[in-house]
Amino acid sequence: MHSIRQNGFSLVEIMVGMSIGLLGMVVIMQVFALTESGKQSTTGGGDAQQKAALSLHTLEHDIRMAGYGITGVPVLMGCNINAYNASRTPTTFNFALVPVVITQGASALPDSITITYSASAVVNAPASITQNMPNPSAVYKVNNRYGFTPGDLIVIGEPGKECTLGQVTGTPGAGQSDNIIHNSGNYKNPEGENVPANFNKPGGVSNINYTTAAKLYNLGPLPISNMYSISNGSLNLFANIAGVSETISDNIVDLQAEYGIDTDDDGDVDSYRVSADLNSDGVTTGLEYNQVLSVRFGLVARSTKREPSCDVTQNVPSWVGGDFNNIKANPEWQCYRYRVFETTTMLRNLIWS
C-alpha cells in the first residue's frame, strides 16, 4: 500500500505571505487616510461656505427691514428708550430709536450690529400728543388713534427728552376716542383673553412727563431690536425686547461693518465710515442717523477641521473694508480654511421716508 504525500505551505512561505499582506494593508490605510483627510478638508470648506451664506442672509434680511415704522420724526432719531418687560431678566432695559447701530469692536475685535424696526401692520405717521401729561402713567391723549390696538407696544418721545416704551391696554370709545390707555396689570386682548401688560411698569417706566410736543409711535405687537455679534466663534442674536439669545451659526469668527453715508443730502452714498457721527464729536445726532442710507458688512466663516499642516491659510482674509485681523487672536489661525462673504444693503425705509 502506497502512502500519499501531503503538500502544503512551509513556515517561510506563510511568513512571506503575511508580510506581503501586512504591507498591502499599510499602503491601503495610508491611501485611505489621505483620501479621508482631503474629503474632510473639502467638506469643511463647503460647510464654512454654507454657514457664511446663512449668516449673511439672516443679517441682510433684518437690515432690509431696519427703520420700518420708526422714521416718521427725524428729530427723535437716536432717542434712548427707557423700557420695561416683566417677563425679561433684567426687567428694565434700554434701546435706541435708530434703524441700525454699528458698535465697533475695540482693537480689531468683531463689530456688533443692532437693528430696530416696527412690527405694526399699519404704516402711518406717529400720533401727536394733544394734552400735557400730569404724570408718567397718565392716559395718552392723541390726535389720531388709527392703527393702535390693545397689546401693541408704543414709544413716546419728545425733543430734548428720553423716550419711553409702553403697551396699549385699551382704546375706549363713547367720547374717549382720543384716549390710548397703558395701564399696568391685566388687559383684554383682541381675542377677548385677559393677559398681563408686561411692558407697563406700575407707576411708569420713567419719571418723564411729556407735553404736547411729544409724538407716539406704534411699534406693533412684536417689534424688533436685534443685536448680532460674534461670541465664542459663533454668530449670535440677542433679541433685546424679549431678552433672549440664540445662535445663528457656529464657526463664524469675525464681523465688520460700516455705514454708507450721504454727506451732501443728494440721495447718494458718498462715503463709508465706521461711525455715523459726521462731526466726529462723539455724539451722533438724529440728523446724522438720517443720512445713513446703507450698511455694508463682511463676515468670516472658519472650517471646523484643524489641518495637520498649519500652512493652509497664508494671508489674513480681507474684505472691501480691510483685513479681518481678529482671527489672528487664535495662534493656530493658519491651520484652518476661511470663507468671506460681504454685501452692501440699502436701508430702503430711510430712503423712502
PDB file of C-alpha atoms in Angstrom, residues 73 75-76 157-162 213-215:
ATOM      1  CA  VAL A  73     -39.939 112.186  13.186  1.00  0.00           C
ATOM      2  CA  VAL A  75     -35.652 114.936  15.402  1.00  0.00           C
ATOM      3  CA  LEU A  76     -36.385 111.895  17.606  1.00  0.00           C
ATOM      4  CA  GLY A 157     -40.776 110.742  22.580  1.00  0.00           C
ATOM      5  CA  GLU A 158     -40.270 114.484  22.781  1.00  0.00           C
ATOM      6  CA  PRO A 159     -37.330 116.596  21.557  1.00  0.00           C
ATOM      7  CA  GLY A 160     -34.805 117.052  24.338  1.00  0.00           C
ATOM      8  CA  LYS A 161     -36.189 114.168  26.422  1.00  0.00           C
ATOM      9  CA  GLU A 162     -35.589 110.433  26.541  1.00  0.00           C
ATOM     10  CA  ALA A 213     -44.598 118.492  21.736  1.00  0.00           C
ATOM     11  CA  ALA A 214     -44.377 114.690  22.060  1.00  0.00           C
ATOM     12  CA  LYS A 215     -45.105 112.058  19.400  1.00  0.00           C
TER      13      LYS A 215
END
